[in-house]
Short mmCIF file of C-alpha atoms and ligand atoms in Angstrom, two decimals:
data_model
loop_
_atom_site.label_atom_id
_atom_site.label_comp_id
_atom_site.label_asym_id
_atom_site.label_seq_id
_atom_site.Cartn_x
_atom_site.Cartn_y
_atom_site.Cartn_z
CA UNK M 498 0.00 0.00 0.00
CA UNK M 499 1.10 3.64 -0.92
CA UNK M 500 0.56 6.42 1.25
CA UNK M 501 0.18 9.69 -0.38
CA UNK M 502 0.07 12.74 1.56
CA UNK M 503 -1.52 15.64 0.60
CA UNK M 504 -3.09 13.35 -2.53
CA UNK M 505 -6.25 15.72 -2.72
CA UNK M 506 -4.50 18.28 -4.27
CA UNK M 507 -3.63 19.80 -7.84
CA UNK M 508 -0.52 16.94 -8.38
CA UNK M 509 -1.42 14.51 -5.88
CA UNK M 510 -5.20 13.80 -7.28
CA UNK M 511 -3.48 13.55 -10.77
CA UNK M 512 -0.85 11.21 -9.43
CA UNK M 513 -3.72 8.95 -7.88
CA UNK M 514 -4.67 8.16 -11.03
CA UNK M 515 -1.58 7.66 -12.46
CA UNK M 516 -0.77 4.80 -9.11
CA UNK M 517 -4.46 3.49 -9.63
CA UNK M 518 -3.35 2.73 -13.63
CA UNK M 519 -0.11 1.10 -12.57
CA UNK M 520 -1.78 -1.25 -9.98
CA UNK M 521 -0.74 0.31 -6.86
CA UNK M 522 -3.51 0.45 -4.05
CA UNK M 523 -3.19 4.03 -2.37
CA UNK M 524 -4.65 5.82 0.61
CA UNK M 525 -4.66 9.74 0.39
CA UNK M 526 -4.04 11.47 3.96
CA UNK M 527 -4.98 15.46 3.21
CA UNK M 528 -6.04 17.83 6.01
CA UNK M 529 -8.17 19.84 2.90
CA UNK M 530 -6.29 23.10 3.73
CA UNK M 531 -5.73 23.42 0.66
CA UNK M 532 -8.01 21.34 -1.36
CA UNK M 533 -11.68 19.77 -1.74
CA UNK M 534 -13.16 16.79 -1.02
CA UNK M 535 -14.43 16.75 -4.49
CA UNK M 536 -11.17 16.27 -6.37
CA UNK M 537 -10.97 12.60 -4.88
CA UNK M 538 -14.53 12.06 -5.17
CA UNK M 539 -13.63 12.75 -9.39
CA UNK M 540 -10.91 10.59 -9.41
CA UNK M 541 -12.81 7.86 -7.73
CA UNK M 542 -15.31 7.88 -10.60
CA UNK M 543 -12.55 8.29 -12.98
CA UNK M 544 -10.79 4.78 -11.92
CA UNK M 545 -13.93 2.97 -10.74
CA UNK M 546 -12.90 2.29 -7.45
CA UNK M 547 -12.96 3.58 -3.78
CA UNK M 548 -9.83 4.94 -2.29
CA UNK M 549 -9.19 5.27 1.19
CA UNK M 550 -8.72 8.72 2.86
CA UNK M 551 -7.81 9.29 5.75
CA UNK M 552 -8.13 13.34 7.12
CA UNK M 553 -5.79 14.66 9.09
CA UNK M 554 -2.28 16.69 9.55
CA UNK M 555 0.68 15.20 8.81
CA UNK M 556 1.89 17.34 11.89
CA UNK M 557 -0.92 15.28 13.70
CA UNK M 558 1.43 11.78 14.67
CA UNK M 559 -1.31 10.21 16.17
CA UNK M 560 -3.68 10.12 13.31
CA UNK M 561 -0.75 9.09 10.97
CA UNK M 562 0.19 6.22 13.33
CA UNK M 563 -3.58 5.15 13.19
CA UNK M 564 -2.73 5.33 9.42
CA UNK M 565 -0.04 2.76 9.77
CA UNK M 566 -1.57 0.45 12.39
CA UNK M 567 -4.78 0.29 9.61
CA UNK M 568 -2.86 -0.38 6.46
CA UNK M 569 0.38 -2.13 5.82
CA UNK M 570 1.92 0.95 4.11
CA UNK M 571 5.12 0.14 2.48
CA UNK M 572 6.40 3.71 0.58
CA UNK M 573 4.84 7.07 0.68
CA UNK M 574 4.62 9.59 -1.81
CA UNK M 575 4.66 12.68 0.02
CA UNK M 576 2.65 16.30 -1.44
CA UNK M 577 1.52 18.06 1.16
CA UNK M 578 2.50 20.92 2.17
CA UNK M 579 2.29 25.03 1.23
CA UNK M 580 3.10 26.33 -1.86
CA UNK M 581 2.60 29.51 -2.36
CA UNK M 582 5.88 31.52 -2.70
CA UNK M 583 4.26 35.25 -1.58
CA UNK M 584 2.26 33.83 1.60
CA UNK M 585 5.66 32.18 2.55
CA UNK M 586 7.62 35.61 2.68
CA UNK M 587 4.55 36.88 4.65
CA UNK M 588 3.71 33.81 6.66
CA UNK M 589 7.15 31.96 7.25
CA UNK M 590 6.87 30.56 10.16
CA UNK M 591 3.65 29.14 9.07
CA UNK M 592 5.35 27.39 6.42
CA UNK M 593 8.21 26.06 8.09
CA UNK M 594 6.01 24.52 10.81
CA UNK M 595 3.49 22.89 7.91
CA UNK M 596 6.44 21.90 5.61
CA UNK M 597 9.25 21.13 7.75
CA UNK M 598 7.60 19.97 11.13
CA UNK M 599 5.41 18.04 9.19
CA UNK M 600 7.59 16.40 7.29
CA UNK M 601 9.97 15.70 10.25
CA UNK M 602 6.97 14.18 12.09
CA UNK M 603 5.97 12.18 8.64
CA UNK M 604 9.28 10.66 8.71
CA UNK M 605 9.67 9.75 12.65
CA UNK M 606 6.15 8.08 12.23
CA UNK M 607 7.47 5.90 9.27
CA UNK M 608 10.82 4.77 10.88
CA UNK M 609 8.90 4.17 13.64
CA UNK M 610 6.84 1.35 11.90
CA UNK M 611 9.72 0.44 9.51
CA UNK M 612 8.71 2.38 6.34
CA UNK M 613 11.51 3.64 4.90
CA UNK M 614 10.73 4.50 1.29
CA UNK M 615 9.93 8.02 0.45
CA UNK M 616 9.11 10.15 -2.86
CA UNK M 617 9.50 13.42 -1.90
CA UNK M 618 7.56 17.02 -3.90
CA UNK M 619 11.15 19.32 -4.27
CA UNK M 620 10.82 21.79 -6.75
CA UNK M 621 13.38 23.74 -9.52
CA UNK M 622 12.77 26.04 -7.01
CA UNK M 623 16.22 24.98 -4.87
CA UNK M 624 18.34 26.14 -7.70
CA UNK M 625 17.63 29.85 -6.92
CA UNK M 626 18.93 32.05 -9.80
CA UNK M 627 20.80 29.39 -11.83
CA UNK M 628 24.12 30.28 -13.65
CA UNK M 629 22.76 28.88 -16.66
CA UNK M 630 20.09 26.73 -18.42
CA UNK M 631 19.65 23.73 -19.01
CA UNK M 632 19.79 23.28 -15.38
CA UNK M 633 21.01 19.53 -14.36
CA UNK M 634 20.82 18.22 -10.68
CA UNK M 635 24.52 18.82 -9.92
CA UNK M 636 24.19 22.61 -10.05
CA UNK M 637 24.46 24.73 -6.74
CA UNK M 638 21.34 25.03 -4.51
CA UNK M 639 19.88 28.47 -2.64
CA UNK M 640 16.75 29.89 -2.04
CA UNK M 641 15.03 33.18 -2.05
CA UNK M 642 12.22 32.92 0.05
CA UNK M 643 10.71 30.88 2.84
CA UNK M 644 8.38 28.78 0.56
CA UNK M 645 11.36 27.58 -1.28
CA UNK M 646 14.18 27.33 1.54
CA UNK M 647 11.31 24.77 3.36
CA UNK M 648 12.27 22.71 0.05
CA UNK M 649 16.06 23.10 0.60
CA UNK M 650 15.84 22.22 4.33
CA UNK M 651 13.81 19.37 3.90
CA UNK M 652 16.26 18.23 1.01
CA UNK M 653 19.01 18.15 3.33
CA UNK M 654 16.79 16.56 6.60
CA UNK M 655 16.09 13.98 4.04
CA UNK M 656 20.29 13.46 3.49
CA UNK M 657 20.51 13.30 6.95
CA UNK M 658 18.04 10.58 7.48
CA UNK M 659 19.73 8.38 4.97
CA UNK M 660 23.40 8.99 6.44
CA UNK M 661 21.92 8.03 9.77
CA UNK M 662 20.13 4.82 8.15
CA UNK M 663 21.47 3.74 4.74
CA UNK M 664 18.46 1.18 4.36
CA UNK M 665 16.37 4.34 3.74
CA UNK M 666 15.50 4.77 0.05
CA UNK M 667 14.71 8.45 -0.80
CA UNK M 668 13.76 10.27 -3.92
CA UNK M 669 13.73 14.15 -4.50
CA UNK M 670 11.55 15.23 -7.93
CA UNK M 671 12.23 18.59 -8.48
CA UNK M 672 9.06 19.91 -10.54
CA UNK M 673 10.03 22.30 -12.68
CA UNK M 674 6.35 24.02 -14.00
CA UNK M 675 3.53 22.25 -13.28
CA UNK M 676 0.44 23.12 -15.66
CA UNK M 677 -2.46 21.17 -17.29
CA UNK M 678 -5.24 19.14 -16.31
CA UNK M 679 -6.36 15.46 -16.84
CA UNK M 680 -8.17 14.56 -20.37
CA UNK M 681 -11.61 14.09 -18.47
CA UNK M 682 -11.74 17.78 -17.45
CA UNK M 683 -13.03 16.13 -13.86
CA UNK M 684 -9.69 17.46 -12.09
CA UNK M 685 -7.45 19.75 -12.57
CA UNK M 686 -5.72 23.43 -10.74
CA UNK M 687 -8.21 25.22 -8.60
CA UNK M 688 -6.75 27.84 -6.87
CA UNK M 689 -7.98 30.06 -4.23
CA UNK M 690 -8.81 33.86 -4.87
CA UNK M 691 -6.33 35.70 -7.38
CA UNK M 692 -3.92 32.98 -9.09
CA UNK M 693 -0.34 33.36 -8.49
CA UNK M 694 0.78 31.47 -11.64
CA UNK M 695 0.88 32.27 -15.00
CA UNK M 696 -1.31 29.19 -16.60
CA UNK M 697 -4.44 29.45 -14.41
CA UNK M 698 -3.88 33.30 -14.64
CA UNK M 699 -4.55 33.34 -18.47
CA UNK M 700 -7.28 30.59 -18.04
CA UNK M 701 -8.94 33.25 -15.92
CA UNK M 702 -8.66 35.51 -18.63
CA UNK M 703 -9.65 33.66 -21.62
CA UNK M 704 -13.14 32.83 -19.56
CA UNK M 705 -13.68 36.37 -18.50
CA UNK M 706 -13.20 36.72 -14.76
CA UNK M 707 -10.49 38.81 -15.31
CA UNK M 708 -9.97 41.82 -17.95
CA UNK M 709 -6.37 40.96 -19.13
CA UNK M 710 -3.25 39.32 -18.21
CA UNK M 711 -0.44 41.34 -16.61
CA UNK M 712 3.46 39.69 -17.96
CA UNK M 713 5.84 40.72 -15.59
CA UNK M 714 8.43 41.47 -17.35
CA UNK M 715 9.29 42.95 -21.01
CA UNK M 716 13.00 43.46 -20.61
CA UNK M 717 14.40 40.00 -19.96
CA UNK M 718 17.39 38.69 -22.27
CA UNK M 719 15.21 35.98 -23.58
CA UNK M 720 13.69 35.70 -27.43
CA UNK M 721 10.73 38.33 -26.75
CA UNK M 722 11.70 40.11 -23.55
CA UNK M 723 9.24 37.45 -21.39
CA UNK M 724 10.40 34.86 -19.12
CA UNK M 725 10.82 31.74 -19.94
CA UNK M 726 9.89 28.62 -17.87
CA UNK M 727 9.66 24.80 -18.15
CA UNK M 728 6.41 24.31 -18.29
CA UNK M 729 5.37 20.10 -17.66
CA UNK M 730 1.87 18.43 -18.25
CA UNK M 731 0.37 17.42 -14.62
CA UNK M 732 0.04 13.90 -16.66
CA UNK M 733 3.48 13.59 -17.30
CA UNK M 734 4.60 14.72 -14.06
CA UNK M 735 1.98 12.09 -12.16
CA UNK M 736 3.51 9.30 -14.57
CA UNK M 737 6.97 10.47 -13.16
CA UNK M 738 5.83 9.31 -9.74
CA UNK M 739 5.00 5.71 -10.84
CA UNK M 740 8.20 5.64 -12.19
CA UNK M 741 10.07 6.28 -9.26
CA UNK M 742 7.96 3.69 -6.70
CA UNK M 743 8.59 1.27 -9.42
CA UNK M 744 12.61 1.97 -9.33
CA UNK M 745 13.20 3.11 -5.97
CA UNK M 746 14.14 -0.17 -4.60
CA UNK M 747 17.14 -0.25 -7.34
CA UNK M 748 18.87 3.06 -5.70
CA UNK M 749 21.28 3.58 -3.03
CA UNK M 750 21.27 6.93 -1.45
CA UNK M 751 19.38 9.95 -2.06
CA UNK M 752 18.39 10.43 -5.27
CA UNK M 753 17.68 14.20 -6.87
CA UNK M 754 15.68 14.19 -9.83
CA UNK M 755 14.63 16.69 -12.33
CA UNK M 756 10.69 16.28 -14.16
CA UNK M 757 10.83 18.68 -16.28
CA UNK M 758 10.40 18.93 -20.47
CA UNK M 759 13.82 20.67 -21.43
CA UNK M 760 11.74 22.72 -23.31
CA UNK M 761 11.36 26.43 -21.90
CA UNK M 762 8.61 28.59 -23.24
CA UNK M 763 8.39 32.43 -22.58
CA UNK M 764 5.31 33.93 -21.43
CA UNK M 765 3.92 35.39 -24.93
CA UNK M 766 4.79 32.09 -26.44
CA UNK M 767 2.25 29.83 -23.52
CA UNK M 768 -0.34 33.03 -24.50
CA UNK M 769 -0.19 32.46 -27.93
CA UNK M 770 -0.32 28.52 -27.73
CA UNK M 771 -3.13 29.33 -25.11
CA UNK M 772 -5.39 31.77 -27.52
CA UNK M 773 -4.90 28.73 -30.56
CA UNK M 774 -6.07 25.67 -28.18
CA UNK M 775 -9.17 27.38 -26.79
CA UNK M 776 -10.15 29.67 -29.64
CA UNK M 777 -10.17 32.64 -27.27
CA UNK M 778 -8.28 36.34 -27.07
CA UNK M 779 -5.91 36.63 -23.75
CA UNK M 780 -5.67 40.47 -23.77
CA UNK M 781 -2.14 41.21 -21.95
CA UNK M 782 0.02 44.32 -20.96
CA UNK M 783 3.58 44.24 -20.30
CA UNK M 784 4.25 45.65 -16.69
CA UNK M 785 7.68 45.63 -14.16
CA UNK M 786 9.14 42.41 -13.47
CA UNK M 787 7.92 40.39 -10.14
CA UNK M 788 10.29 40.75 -7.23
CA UNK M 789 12.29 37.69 -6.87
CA UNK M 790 11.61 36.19 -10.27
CA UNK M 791 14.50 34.94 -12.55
CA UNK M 792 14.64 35.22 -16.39
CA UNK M 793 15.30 31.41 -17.26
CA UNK M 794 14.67 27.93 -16.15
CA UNK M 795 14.19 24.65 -18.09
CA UNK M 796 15.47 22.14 -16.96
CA UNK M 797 18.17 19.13 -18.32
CA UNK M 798 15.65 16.12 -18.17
CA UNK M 799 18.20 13.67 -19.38
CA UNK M 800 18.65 11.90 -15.59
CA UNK M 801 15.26 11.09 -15.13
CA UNK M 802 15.59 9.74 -18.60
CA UNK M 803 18.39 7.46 -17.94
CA UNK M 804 17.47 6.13 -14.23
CA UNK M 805 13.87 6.10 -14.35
CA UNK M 806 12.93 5.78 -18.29
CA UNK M 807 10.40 8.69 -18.03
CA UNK M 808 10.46 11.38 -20.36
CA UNK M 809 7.60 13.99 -20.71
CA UNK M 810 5.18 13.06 -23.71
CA UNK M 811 2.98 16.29 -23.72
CA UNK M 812 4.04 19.36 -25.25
CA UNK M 813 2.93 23.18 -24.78
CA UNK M 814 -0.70 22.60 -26.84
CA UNK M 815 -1.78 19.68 -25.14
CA UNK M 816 -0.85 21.53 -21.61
CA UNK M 817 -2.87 24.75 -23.00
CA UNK M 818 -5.53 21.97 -24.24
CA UNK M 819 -6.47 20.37 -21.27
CA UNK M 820 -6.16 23.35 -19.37
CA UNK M 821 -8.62 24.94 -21.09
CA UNK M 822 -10.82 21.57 -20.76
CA UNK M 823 -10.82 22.00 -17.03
CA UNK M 824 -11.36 25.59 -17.14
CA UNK M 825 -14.07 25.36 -19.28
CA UNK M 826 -15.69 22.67 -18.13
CA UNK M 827 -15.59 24.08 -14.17
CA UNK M 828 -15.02 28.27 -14.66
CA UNK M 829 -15.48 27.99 -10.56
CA UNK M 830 -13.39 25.21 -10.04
CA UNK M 831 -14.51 22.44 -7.44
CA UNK M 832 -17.15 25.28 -6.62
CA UNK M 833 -18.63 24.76 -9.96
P1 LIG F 882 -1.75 21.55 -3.56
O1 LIG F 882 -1.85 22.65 -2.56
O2 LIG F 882 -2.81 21.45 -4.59
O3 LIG F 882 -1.64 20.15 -2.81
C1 LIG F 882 -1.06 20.00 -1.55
C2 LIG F 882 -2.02 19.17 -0.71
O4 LIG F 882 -1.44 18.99 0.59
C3 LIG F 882 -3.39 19.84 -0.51
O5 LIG F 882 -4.40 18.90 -0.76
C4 LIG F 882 -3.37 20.26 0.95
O6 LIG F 882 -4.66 20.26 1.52
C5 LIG F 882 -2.45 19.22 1.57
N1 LIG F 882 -1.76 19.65 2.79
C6 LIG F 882 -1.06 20.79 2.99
N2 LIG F 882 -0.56 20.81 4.24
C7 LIG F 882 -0.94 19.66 4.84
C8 LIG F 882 -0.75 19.10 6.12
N3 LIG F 882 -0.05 19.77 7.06
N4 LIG F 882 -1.27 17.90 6.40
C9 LIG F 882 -1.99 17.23 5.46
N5 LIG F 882 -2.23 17.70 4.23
C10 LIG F 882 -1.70 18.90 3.92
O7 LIG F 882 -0.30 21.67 -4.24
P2 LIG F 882 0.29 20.91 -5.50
O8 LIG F 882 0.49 21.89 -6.59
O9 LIG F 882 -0.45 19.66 -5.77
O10 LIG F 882 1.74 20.57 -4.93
C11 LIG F 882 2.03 19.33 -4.32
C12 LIG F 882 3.47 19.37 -3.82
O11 LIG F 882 4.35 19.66 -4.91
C13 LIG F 882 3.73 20.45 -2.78
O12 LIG F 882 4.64 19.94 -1.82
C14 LIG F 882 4.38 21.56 -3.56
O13 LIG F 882 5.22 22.35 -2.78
C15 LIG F 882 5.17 20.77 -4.60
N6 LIG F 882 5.43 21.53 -5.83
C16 LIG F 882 4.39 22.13 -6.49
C17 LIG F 882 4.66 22.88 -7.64
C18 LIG F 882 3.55 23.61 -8.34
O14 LIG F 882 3.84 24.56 -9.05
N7 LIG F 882 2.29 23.21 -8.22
C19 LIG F 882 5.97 22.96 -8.12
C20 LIG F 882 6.99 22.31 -7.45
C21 LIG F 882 6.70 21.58 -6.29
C1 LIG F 883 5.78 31.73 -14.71
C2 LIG F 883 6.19 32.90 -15.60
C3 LIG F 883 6.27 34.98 -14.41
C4 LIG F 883 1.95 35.18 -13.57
C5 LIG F 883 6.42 29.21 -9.27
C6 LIG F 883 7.17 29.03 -7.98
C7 LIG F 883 8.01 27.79 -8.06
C8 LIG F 883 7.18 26.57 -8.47
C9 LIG F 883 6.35 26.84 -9.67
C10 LIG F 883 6.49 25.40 -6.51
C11 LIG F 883 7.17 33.86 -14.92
C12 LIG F 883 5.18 35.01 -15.46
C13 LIG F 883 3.20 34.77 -14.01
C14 LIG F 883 1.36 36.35 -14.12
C15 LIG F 883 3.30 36.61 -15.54
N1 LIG F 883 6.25 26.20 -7.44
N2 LIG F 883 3.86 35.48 -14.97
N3 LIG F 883 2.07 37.01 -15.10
O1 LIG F 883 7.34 31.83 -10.77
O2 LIG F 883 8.20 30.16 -12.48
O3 LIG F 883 7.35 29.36 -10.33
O4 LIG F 883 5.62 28.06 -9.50
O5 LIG F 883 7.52 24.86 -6.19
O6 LIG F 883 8.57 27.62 -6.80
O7 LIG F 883 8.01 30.17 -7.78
O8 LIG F 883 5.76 30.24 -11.96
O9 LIG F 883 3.56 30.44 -13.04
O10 LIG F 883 4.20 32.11 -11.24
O11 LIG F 883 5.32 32.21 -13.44
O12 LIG F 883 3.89 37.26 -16.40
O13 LIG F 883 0.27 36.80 -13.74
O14 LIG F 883 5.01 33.68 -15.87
O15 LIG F 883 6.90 36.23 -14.30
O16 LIG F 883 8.02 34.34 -15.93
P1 LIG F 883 7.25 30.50 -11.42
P2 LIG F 883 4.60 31.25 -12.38
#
């Protein structure tokens, strides 16, 4: 049995599916702060089949032990936490609590009961400003705000663990940009109030609940002026999971992994691409960069390629597609 925390949400619902597919049997543990019932309610119809959920914290060790005293759990796949880089700078010790605490408390419940096989949510976000793109996993790690230092710091807690106990197998996917939604239109992004990022931004736009898209940015060294991002189908990324359960008994150590496309894509290119797959105009304006963005990242795909087999399959129109699918299909999200 797989446990996946946080599984309710945006990748974790997606990655269900994905597990479901490849004949794993999952149970989600999700404390909803950040999600709604409804997503696993979708997926359930979506593969035919009940899944177990459990609610609760992962800071709550009690309720997760309950978790392992109920099913014989033997590797988790671990999503939840906070994500939103803004909140983090304003609410930091909010997020190290959630992210770090919880993961520390996630980890001391597994080595209690002799679960040592983790799959661990890092992000592209740990390479700070990179020196230069493609970015492979060897490059130097920092972080810019508290969102993405929780990443770093659970990174290294994770190194630790495995130095301490070499029977530990651990894998770090560093997700570059995830966007997309699954074929159905049943589940997909639904974030709360104004969107932070840039694909369910122009969604927003393109079904009129907001005037226009602002780019942050016009004066970038890139192609148009835009920044330019790896932008990775939600599909591809949950397939990316499957593949690592399925090889993490090979590895020794702690494995860092990039799931990305290699492909980067500036911000008037993913409007464009947006305006052909849903037949709709995404009025924008060029306005000052974003404090604390960076001008390039894509990543170097070509490890997860040789030690997992995975490679991403979607490009930038099916992303924009299915997007628009889920948009479309729920303009209120899970509210709809
Ligand atoms: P999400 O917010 O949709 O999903 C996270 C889930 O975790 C939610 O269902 C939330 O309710 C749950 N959760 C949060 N704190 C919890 C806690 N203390 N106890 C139990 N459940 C809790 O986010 P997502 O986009 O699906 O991201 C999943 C993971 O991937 C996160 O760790 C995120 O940091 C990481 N990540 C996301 C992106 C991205 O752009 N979406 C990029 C890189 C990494
Ligand atoms: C993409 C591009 C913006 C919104 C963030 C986190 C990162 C990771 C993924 C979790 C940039 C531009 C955006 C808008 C715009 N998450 N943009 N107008 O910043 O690359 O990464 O999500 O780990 O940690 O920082 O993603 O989607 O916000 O931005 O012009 O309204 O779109 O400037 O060039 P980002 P994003």
């Amino acid at each position: 049995m797989i446990l996946v925390t946080g599984g309710a949400g945006y990748i974790g619902s997606h990655t269900c599916i994905s597990l479901i597919e490849a004949g794993f049997d999952i149970v989600v543990y999700d404390n909803f702060s950040n999600s709604s019932k409804k997503s696993l309610q979708r997926v359930e119809s979506i593969v035919e089949r009940n899944i177990p959920l459990v609610e609760g914290d992962i800071r709550d060790k009690e309720v997760l032990q309950d978790v392992f005293d109920k099913y014989d759990i033997d590797s988790v796949i671990h999503f939840a936490g906070l994500k939103a880089v803004g909140e983090s700078v304003q609410k930091p010790l909010e997020y190290y609590d959630n992210n770090i605490n919880g993961t520390i408390a996630l980890c001391e419940v597994m080595r209690d009961n002799g679960c040592k096989k983790i799959v661990f949510s890092s992000s592209a976000t740990v390479y700070g400003d990179p020196k230069s793109v493609p970015i492979s996993e060897d490059f130097p790690l920092s972080a810019t705000n508290p969102y993405g230092r929780s990443k770093l710091f659970i990174e290294e807690i994770l190194r630790d663990i495995y130095v301490s106990d070499a029977t530990w197998k651990i894998i770090l996917l560093r997700y570059f940009n995830p966007v997309g939604a699954h074929k159905s239109g049943l589940i997909g992004e639904d974030p709360n109030g104004i969107p932070n990022n840039l694909m369910p931004y122009i969604s927003q736009v393109a079904i009129g609940k907001r005037d226009y898209l602002s780019v942050f940015g016009g004066d970038y060294a890139t192609n148009d002026g835009t920044g330019v991002r790896d932008y990775i189908h939600v599909e591809d990324l949950a397939d990316g999971h499957v593949k690592a359960l399925e090889n993490i008994d090979k590895f020794d150590g702690v494995k860092a992994i990039n799931l990305g496309t290699g492909q980067g894509y500036s911000v008037l290119e993913v409007v464009k691409a947006f305006e052909r797959a849903s037949e709709k105009k995404v009025p924008y304006k060029i306005v000052g960069r974003r404090e604390g963005d960076i001008q390039s990242c894509y990543a170097d795909p070509s490890y997860a390629k040789k030690v997992l087999d995975w490679s991403a399959k979607h490009g930038i129109n099916d992303m924009c597609k299915d997007a628009w699918n889920w948009q479309s299909k729920n303009p209120n999200g899970y509210g709809s």
